[in-house]
Short mmCIF file of C-alpha atoms in Angstrom, two decimals:
data_model
loop_
_atom_site.label_atom_id
_atom_site.label_comp_id
_atom_site.label_asym_id
_atom_site.label_seq_id
_atom_site.Cartn_x
_atom_site.Cartn_y
_atom_site.Cartn_z
CA MET A 1 -8.15 -2.38 19.36
CA ILE A 2 -8.03 1.49 20.77
CA SER A 3 -9.17 3.88 18.46
CA PHE A 4 -6.87 7.03 17.29
CA ALA A 5 -10.19 9.34 18.74
CA GLU A 6 -10.07 7.36 21.92
CA LEU A 7 -5.82 7.89 21.70
CA VAL A 8 -6.51 11.69 21.89
CA GLY A 9 -8.96 12.63 23.34
CA ASN A 10 -11.52 15.49 22.74
CA SER A 11 -8.95 17.29 19.98
CA THR A 12 -9.11 17.77 16.20
CA VAL A 13 -5.71 18.86 15.84
CA VAL A 14 -2.77 16.97 17.70
CA LEU A 15 1.40 18.41 16.74
CA LEU A 16 2.97 15.76 15.97
CA ASP A 17 7.02 16.77 16.04
CA GLY A 18 9.88 17.40 12.94
CA GLY A 19 11.99 15.55 10.94
CA LEU A 20 14.18 13.81 13.79
CA GLY A 21 16.91 12.80 11.25
CA THR A 22 17.49 16.45 10.28
CA THR A 23 17.15 18.00 13.85
CA LEU A 24 19.69 15.78 14.72
CA GLU A 25 22.42 17.03 12.41
CA ASP A 26 20.95 20.41 11.85
CA TYR A 27 20.21 21.15 16.46
CA VAL A 28 21.85 18.63 18.09
CA GLY A 29 25.28 18.04 16.05
CA LEU A 30 25.25 14.51 14.18
CA GLU A 31 26.76 13.24 11.60
CA ILE A 32 24.73 10.85 10.52
CA SER A 33 23.82 11.46 6.91
CA GLN A 34 25.89 9.27 5.57
CA SER A 35 25.65 5.93 7.57
CA PRO A 36 22.75 3.49 6.09
CA LEU A 37 20.81 3.75 9.41
CA TRP A 38 20.98 7.60 9.42
CA SER A 39 17.94 8.65 12.90
CA ALA A 40 18.91 4.67 14.05
CA GLN A 41 22.65 4.79 13.65
CA PRO A 42 23.26 7.17 17.16
CA ILE A 43 21.09 4.08 19.14
CA ALA A 44 23.88 2.53 19.12
CA SER A 45 26.26 4.77 20.12
CA ALA A 46 24.88 8.33 20.77
CA SER A 47 21.07 7.89 22.43
CA GLU A 48 21.53 10.33 24.94
CA GLU A 49 21.58 12.16 21.61
CA ILE A 50 18.61 10.76 20.61
CA MET A 51 17.27 12.38 23.82
CA LYS A 52 17.81 15.42 23.55
CA ALA A 53 16.77 15.70 20.18
CA HIS A 54 13.08 13.86 21.58
CA LEU A 55 13.13 17.02 23.99
CA LEU A 56 13.95 19.86 22.18
CA PHE A 57 10.51 19.09 20.45
CA LEU A 58 8.24 18.17 23.65
CA ARG A 59 9.62 21.14 24.58
CA ALA A 60 8.39 22.84 21.65
CA GLY A 61 5.14 22.02 22.34
CA ALA A 62 4.43 17.75 20.12
CA LYS A 63 2.05 16.00 21.50
CA ILE A 64 3.15 13.41 18.78
CA LEU A 65 6.34 11.82 19.72
CA SER A 66 8.44 9.74 16.53
CA THR A 67 11.01 7.16 17.60
CA SER A 68 14.14 6.59 16.03
CA THR A 69 13.04 3.75 13.81
CA TYR A 70 12.89 4.94 9.89
CA GLN A 71 15.11 3.09 9.31
CA CYS A 72 15.61 0.01 11.15
CA SER A 73 15.31 -3.13 10.18
CA VAL A 74 17.27 -6.33 11.11
CA GLU A 75 19.09 -6.26 6.94
CA THR A 76 19.67 -2.36 7.72
CA PHE A 77 21.85 -3.00 10.75
CA GLN A 78 23.40 -5.76 9.38
CA ALA A 79 24.38 -3.98 6.14
CA ALA A 80 26.21 -1.53 9.42
CA GLY A 81 27.90 -4.66 10.39
CA PHE A 82 25.16 -5.91 13.78
CA ASP A 83 24.32 -9.12 13.93
CA SER A 84 20.92 -9.99 14.10
CA GLU A 85 19.91 -10.64 17.65
CA LEU A 86 21.83 -7.08 18.39
CA ALA A 87 20.28 -4.87 15.39
CA LYS A 88 16.60 -6.29 17.22
CA SER A 89 17.35 -5.57 20.94
CA LEU A 90 19.12 -1.64 19.24
CA MET A 91 15.44 -2.05 17.20
CA LEU A 92 14.03 -1.83 21.46
CA LYS A 93 16.34 0.49 22.74
CA SER A 94 15.11 2.79 20.64
CA VAL A 95 11.97 3.36 22.34
CA LEU A 96 13.25 2.90 25.37
CA ILE A 97 15.09 5.93 24.70
CA ALA A 98 11.62 7.96 23.48
CA THR A 99 9.91 6.34 26.57
CA LYS A 100 12.55 7.97 29.03
CA ALA A 101 11.97 11.22 26.76
CA ARG A 102 8.35 11.21 27.75
CA GLU A 103 9.38 10.41 31.57
CA ILE A 104 11.47 13.07 31.61
CA PHE A 105 9.34 15.12 29.52
CA GLU A 106 5.88 14.83 31.80
CA ALA A 107 8.04 15.38 34.97
CA GLU A 108 9.86 18.78 34.18
CA SER A 109 5.72 20.18 33.23
CA ILE A 110 4.66 18.41 36.63
CA GLN A 111 8.04 19.97 38.99
CA ALA A 112 7.11 23.41 36.76
CA GLY A 113 3.80 23.50 38.27
CA PHE A 114 1.74 22.64 34.63
CA PRO A 115 0.91 19.73 34.44
CA LEU A 116 0.42 17.83 31.39
CA GLN A 117 -3.74 17.83 30.61
CA ASN A 118 -3.76 14.76 28.44
CA PRO A 119 -0.06 12.43 28.00
CA THR A 120 2.95 12.06 25.45
CA ILE A 121 2.03 9.41 22.47
CA ILE A 122 5.03 7.56 20.71
CA ALA A 123 4.86 6.74 17.80
CA LEU A 124 6.35 3.69 16.28
CA SER A 125 7.91 5.45 12.75
CA LEU A 126 8.98 3.15 10.87
CA GLY A 127 10.13 3.74 6.50
CA PRO A 128 8.98 2.12 3.04
CA PHE A 129 11.62 -1.53 2.09
CA GLY A 130 13.06 1.39 -0.59
CA ALA A 131 14.93 3.31 3.12
CA ILE A 132 16.86 0.20 3.86
CA LEU A 133 18.02 0.84 0.13
CA LYS A 134 21.37 2.42 -1.55
CA PRO A 135 20.01 4.85 -3.09
CA THR A 136 17.53 4.77 -0.94
CA GLN A 137 13.80 5.13 -2.73
CA GLU A 138 11.67 6.12 -1.21
CA PHE A 139 11.02 9.50 -3.86
CA ARG A 140 11.35 6.71 -6.10
CA GLY A 141 10.34 3.59 -5.32
CA PHE A 142 12.89 1.41 -8.17
CA TYR A 143 13.21 -1.72 -5.89
CA PRO A 144 14.89 -4.80 -7.02
CA PRO A 145 13.56 -8.06 -7.14
CA PRO A 146 11.17 -10.19 -5.20
CA TYR A 147 10.25 -6.16 -3.84
CA GLY A 148 9.84 -4.88 -7.56
CA PRO A 149 10.40 -4.87 -11.53
CA LEU A 150 14.45 -4.37 -11.13
CA GLU A 151 16.78 -2.09 -8.76
CA TYR A 152 18.06 1.49 -9.33
CA SER A 153 21.00 1.78 -12.13
CA ASP A 154 22.44 4.18 -14.13
CA ASP A 155 22.63 1.58 -16.92
CA HIS A 156 19.26 1.52 -17.90
CA ILE A 157 15.54 2.79 -17.92
CA ASN A 158 14.42 2.80 -14.41
CA HIS A 159 10.59 2.16 -13.92
CA ASN A 160 8.37 1.16 -10.77
CA SER A 161 5.42 -0.85 -12.07
CA PHE A 162 4.93 -4.28 -13.43
CA LYS A 163 3.72 -4.74 -16.83
CA GLU A 164 0.28 -5.85 -17.90
CA ASN A 165 1.34 -9.55 -17.98
CA GLU A 166 3.13 -9.54 -14.84
CA SER A 167 0.29 -10.24 -12.38
CA LYS A 168 2.67 -13.15 -11.08
CA GLN A 169 5.33 -11.09 -9.92
CA GLU A 170 3.34 -8.32 -8.39
CA ALA A 171 1.63 -10.30 -6.39
CA ASP A 172 5.07 -11.63 -5.07
CA ALA A 173 6.25 -8.72 -4.73
CA ILE A 174 3.46 -7.51 -2.60
CA ASP A 175 3.48 -10.97 -0.63
CA ALA A 176 7.84 -10.23 -0.06
CA LEU A 177 6.99 -6.46 1.00
CA THR A 178 4.70 -8.24 2.86
CA GLN A 179 7.29 -10.33 4.64
CA PHE A 180 9.26 -7.14 4.86
CA HIS A 181 7.05 -4.72 7.05
CA TYR A 182 5.47 -8.62 8.89
CA GLU A 183 9.36 -9.52 10.28
CA ARG A 184 10.36 -6.04 11.61
CA LEU A 185 6.65 -5.77 13.27
CA LEU A 186 7.44 -8.39 15.11
CA VAL A 187 9.95 -7.45 16.67
CA TYR A 188 8.32 -4.86 18.12
CA ALA A 189 5.71 -6.80 19.41
CA SER A 190 7.27 -9.75 20.16
CA SER A 191 8.31 -7.94 23.40
CA VAL A 192 5.78 -6.86 26.01
CA ASN A 193 7.48 -3.80 27.91
CA THR A 194 7.83 -2.20 24.18
CA TRP A 195 4.80 -2.50 22.64
CA LYS A 196 3.23 -1.44 25.53
CA SER A 197 5.35 1.41 25.33
CA ILE A 198 3.74 2.07 21.52
CA ASP A 199 0.70 4.12 21.06
CA CYS A 200 0.00 3.93 17.53
CA ILE A 201 2.50 2.77 14.92
CA ALA A 202 2.84 5.55 11.53
CA PHE A 203 4.23 3.72 8.04
CA GLU A 204 5.82 7.08 6.31
CA THR A 205 7.57 8.03 3.23
CA VAL A 206 5.54 5.10 1.23
CA PRO A 207 6.57 6.28 -2.54
CA LEU A 208 4.44 2.84 -3.90
CA LYS A 209 -0.04 1.57 -4.01
CA ARG A 210 1.88 -2.04 -3.78
CA GLU A 211 3.79 -1.64 -0.43
CA VAL A 212 0.00 0.45 0.98
CA ILE A 213 -1.64 -3.07 0.48
CA ALA A 214 1.24 -5.23 1.09
CA ILE A 215 1.65 -2.90 4.59
CA ARG A 216 -2.32 -3.89 5.03
CA HIS A 217 -1.50 -7.54 4.23
CA ALA A 218 1.01 -7.41 7.42
CA ILE A 219 -1.54 -5.12 9.63
CA GLN A 220 -3.57 -8.60 9.38
CA LEU A 221 -1.11 -10.86 10.05
CA LEU A 222 0.22 -9.01 13.13
CA HIS A 223 -2.95 -8.72 14.86
CA THR A 224 -4.02 -12.54 14.12
CA TRP A 225 -0.64 -12.72 15.69
CA ILE A 226 -1.64 -11.07 18.69
CA VAL A 227 -4.72 -11.52 19.32
CA LYS A 228 -3.11 -15.36 19.58
CA ARG A 229 -1.39 -13.81 22.71
CA GLY A 230 -3.80 -12.06 24.49
CA GLY A 231 -2.62 -8.44 23.95
CA GLU A 232 -3.86 -5.47 21.93
CA MET A 233 -3.51 -4.14 18.12
CA LYS A 234 -2.63 -0.12 18.05
CA PRO A 235 -4.32 2.70 15.69
CA TRP A 236 -1.98 3.20 13.22
CA TRP A 237 -1.60 4.79 9.73
CA ILE A 238 0.26 5.19 6.30
CA SER A 239 1.76 8.84 4.98
CA CYS A 240 2.57 9.11 1.38
CA VAL A 241 4.95 10.95 -0.22
CA PHE A 242 4.69 12.99 -2.74
CA PRO A 243 7.73 14.44 -3.67
CA ASP A 244 6.80 16.78 -6.76
CA GLY A 245 3.00 17.39 -6.36
CA ASN A 246 2.68 13.70 -7.77
CA SER A 247 3.55 10.10 -6.18
CA PRO A 248 6.24 8.18 -7.29
CA ALA A 249 4.25 5.48 -8.33
CA GLU A 250 3.25 4.51 -11.86
CA LEU A 251 0.54 2.51 -13.76
CA LEU A 252 2.83 1.31 -15.91
CA PRO A 253 5.76 1.17 -16.42
CA ASP A 254 6.45 5.08 -19.13
CA GLY A 255 3.14 4.95 -17.79
CA PRO A 256 1.42 7.42 -16.14
CA LYS A 257 1.60 8.09 -12.13
CA ILE A 258 -0.38 6.39 -10.10
CA SER A 259 -2.99 9.90 -8.69
CA ILE A 260 -3.75 10.35 -4.45
CA ASP A 261 -6.64 8.27 -4.66
CA GLY A 262 -5.49 5.12 -6.59
CA MET A 263 -3.10 5.66 -3.55
CA LEU A 264 -6.20 6.70 -1.09
CA ASP A 265 -7.41 3.54 -2.50
CA ALA A 266 -4.96 1.05 -1.67
CA ALA A 267 -5.03 2.19 1.88
CA PHE A 268 -9.39 1.81 2.43
CA SER A 269 -10.65 -0.29 -0.47
CA GLU A 270 -12.07 -3.62 0.01
CA MET A 271 -10.16 -6.14 -0.36
CA GLY A 272 -10.85 -9.72 0.59
CA GLU A 273 -9.06 -11.95 3.07
CA SER A 274 -9.99 -15.38 3.49
CA ASN A 275 -10.66 -14.35 7.45
CA GLY A 276 -11.87 -11.35 6.67
CA ARG A 277 -11.22 -8.07 4.97
CA LEU A 278 -8.06 -6.43 4.95
CA PRO A 279 -7.64 -4.33 7.74
CA THR A 280 -7.57 -0.54 7.49
CA PRO A 281 -5.29 2.57 8.41
CA SER A 282 -6.81 4.95 11.22
CA GLY A 283 -5.98 7.80 8.55
CA PHE A 284 -3.67 8.42 5.95
CA GLY A 285 -0.94 11.08 5.54
CA ILE A 286 1.35 12.51 3.67
CA ASN A 287 4.85 13.62 4.49
CA CYS A 288 8.32 14.28 3.30
CA THR A 289 6.41 16.67 0.23
CA LYS A 290 7.44 20.44 0.10
CA PRO A 291 4.69 22.56 1.81
CA GLU A 292 3.15 24.11 -1.81
CA TYR A 293 1.75 20.67 -2.72
CA LEU A 294 -0.18 20.39 0.51
CA PRO A 295 -3.49 22.37 -0.27
CA ALA A 296 -4.35 19.82 -3.88
CA LEU A 297 -3.06 16.39 -1.80
CA ALA A 298 -5.68 17.73 1.31
CA ALA A 299 -8.59 18.14 -0.76
CA SER A 300 -8.45 14.97 -2.48
CA THR A 301 -7.86 13.49 0.42
CA VAL A 302 -10.62 14.72 1.96
CA GLY A 303 -12.79 14.59 -0.89
CA TYR A 304 -12.27 11.09 -1.33
CA PHE A 305 -13.06 10.19 2.57
CA LYS A 306 -16.18 12.29 1.86
CA ALA A 307 -17.08 10.30 -1.30
CA HIS A 308 -16.36 6.96 0.80
CA LEU A 309 -18.15 7.65 3.78
CA ASP A 310 -20.56 4.64 3.82
CA LYS A 311 -17.50 2.16 2.70
CA LEU A 312 -15.28 3.63 5.65
CA ILE A 313 -14.87 2.18 9.73
CA SER A 314 -14.98 4.46 10.93
CA LYS A 315 -14.32 8.71 9.68
CA PRO A 316 -9.70 9.20 9.17
CA TRP A 317 -7.40 11.47 10.38
CA LEU A 318 -5.58 13.96 8.32
CA ILE A 319 -1.53 13.22 9.04
CA ILE A 320 0.10 16.61 7.27
CA TYR A 321 3.57 16.65 7.96
CA PRO A 322 5.81 18.03 5.66
CA ASN A 323 9.33 19.16 4.38
CA GLY A 324 10.95 22.31 4.54
CA ASN A 325 12.20 23.48 1.03
CA ASP A 326 15.61 21.87 0.67
CA VAL A 327 15.50 19.78 -2.05
CA TYR A 328 16.79 15.91 -1.22
CA ASP A 329 19.69 14.02 -3.44
CA GLU A 330 19.44 10.34 -2.59
CA GLU A 331 22.18 9.60 -4.43
CA THR A 332 24.58 11.59 -2.20
CA ARG A 333 22.54 11.77 0.96
CA SER A 334 22.11 15.25 1.67
CA TRP A 335 20.06 17.96 1.52
CA VAL A 336 20.48 20.66 -1.36
CA GLY A 337 19.97 24.26 -1.01
CA LYS A 338 18.38 26.72 1.78
CA SER A 339 15.28 26.40 2.86
CA GLN A 340 12.97 29.50 1.65
CA GLY A 341 11.90 31.90 4.28
CA SER A 342 12.42 31.10 8.25
CA HIS A 343 10.17 29.20 10.77
CA ILE A 344 7.60 31.26 11.44
CA ASN A 345 6.36 31.25 7.09
CA TRP A 346 6.20 27.80 7.30
CA ALA A 347 4.30 27.38 10.53
CA ASN A 348 2.00 30.51 8.44
CA GLU A 349 1.67 28.14 5.44
CA VAL A 350 1.21 24.94 7.43
CA GLY A 351 -1.28 26.18 9.95
CA ASN A 352 -3.54 27.83 7.40
CA LEU A 353 -4.20 24.89 5.11
CA VAL A 354 -4.61 22.92 8.37
CA MET A 355 -7.52 26.13 9.60
CA GLU A 356 -8.83 25.59 6.54
CA LEU A 357 -9.89 22.13 6.54
CA PRO A 358 -13.32 20.86 7.54
CA THR A 359 -12.21 19.65 11.27
CA GLY A 360 -15.18 18.72 13.39
CA ASN A 361 -17.19 17.41 10.66
CA ASN A 362 -18.53 14.22 9.29
CA VAL A 363 -16.07 13.74 7.33
CA ILE A 364 -12.03 13.71 8.98
CA GLY A 365 -12.04 12.31 12.73
CA GLY A 366 -8.80 15.03 13.33
CA VAL A 367 -5.79 16.86 11.83
CA VAL A 368 -2.56 15.12 13.60
CA VAL A 369 0.27 18.33 11.77
CA GLY A 370 3.61 18.56 12.11
CA GLY A 371 7.56 18.58 10.09
CA CYS A 372 9.30 16.38 8.64
CA CYS A 373 13.09 16.46 6.88
CA LYS A 374 14.84 20.02 7.60
CA THR A 375 11.77 21.49 10.03
CA GLY A 376 13.26 21.24 13.73
CA PRO A 377 12.20 22.02 17.03
CA GLU A 378 11.54 26.03 15.91
CA HIS A 379 9.39 24.99 13.33
CA ILE A 380 6.92 23.26 15.66
CA SER A 381 6.96 25.52 18.14
CA SER A 382 6.12 28.01 15.70
CA LEU A 383 3.37 25.79 14.81
CA ARG A 384 1.81 25.42 17.88
CA SER A 385 1.61 29.84 18.45
CA LYS A 386 -0.06 29.49 15.26
CA LEU A 387 -2.99 26.84 15.83
CA GLN A 388 -3.70 28.24 19.98
CA CYS A 389 -6.99 28.27 18.90
CA PHE A 390 -7.62 25.20 17.86
CA PRO A 391 -8.31 22.23 20.50
CA VAL A 392 -4.97 20.95 20.21
CA HIS A 393 -3.80 18.35 22.05
CA LEU A 394 -1.49 19.99 25.02
#
């Protein structure tokens, strides 16, 4: 498997795009917030609009392009009225749209006399299981059995963790989540051309510790499947969500929340398997979180990496892509309030944090930085300007 460092060359900071779903609404003019497919809805009906959004981010300076697959799964498409075979073909089509956008942009750059020094990276965007639920559960993690203890309801006190005497149920939940992520990954890996187009995999907005563990199990299964067929794995990262600066994951029902160190342990600790330890991600991310919470979360992540260097196979990358400052209402599937400050203020806040991080040392491999919901091309362009003094992946 090629490492993430090899993928980006000598860069220590790499620019990710912004929030594709909200950009499709705010900049391209689509109304997709009420669709269970969200940013995947236009794959079937308005693929050219997705292309426009991709090109807006590339022209703004993004070097990692996220596919419109965050909400994609066979289950989600079926809920929207598609059969399973059409669902799979649309999932693959999303990667093709991103690939075509990359080709158009690279041709534009050559025609303009400014050929790119490094190729654009396509990241397969995969949301958590909670993204397919209604109301969505990225920010709260209330998963129904067998994926969790109980589904969200207005009629009872909700919790997202198992009790101390429910270890069997928790193991079953990890198995169910593993299967969900593995089956979705297989859709992409089963298409040779699609898999070649994907450069890395981004598991995003993951709210629960057991889902982080399940993703590692799914990657292990995928690795075995690919190796048997003579293929090659891709670098991958896991990004968790901290809506109010804390993880939604509960240690126990009505107990304290799991710390970011607990989420990092789930991603990097030496969990054994019959055929070797579970694979660890190329990086750990914080996304769909307000910028004001980033300094403390990033410091905790860097501190964890530093304390566990002797146990890590390679230096992990830190991935940071916060929201704008609006608040998402899961019940109405809409954003509440107006973003506080301009895209320039957002870029200054995020850029200042990146410039204070210990890039280029023996703790982290580098930083991937961009935006999540309610951040558009203007945010990425301003962030690029802010970071011009860095060896950014251009």
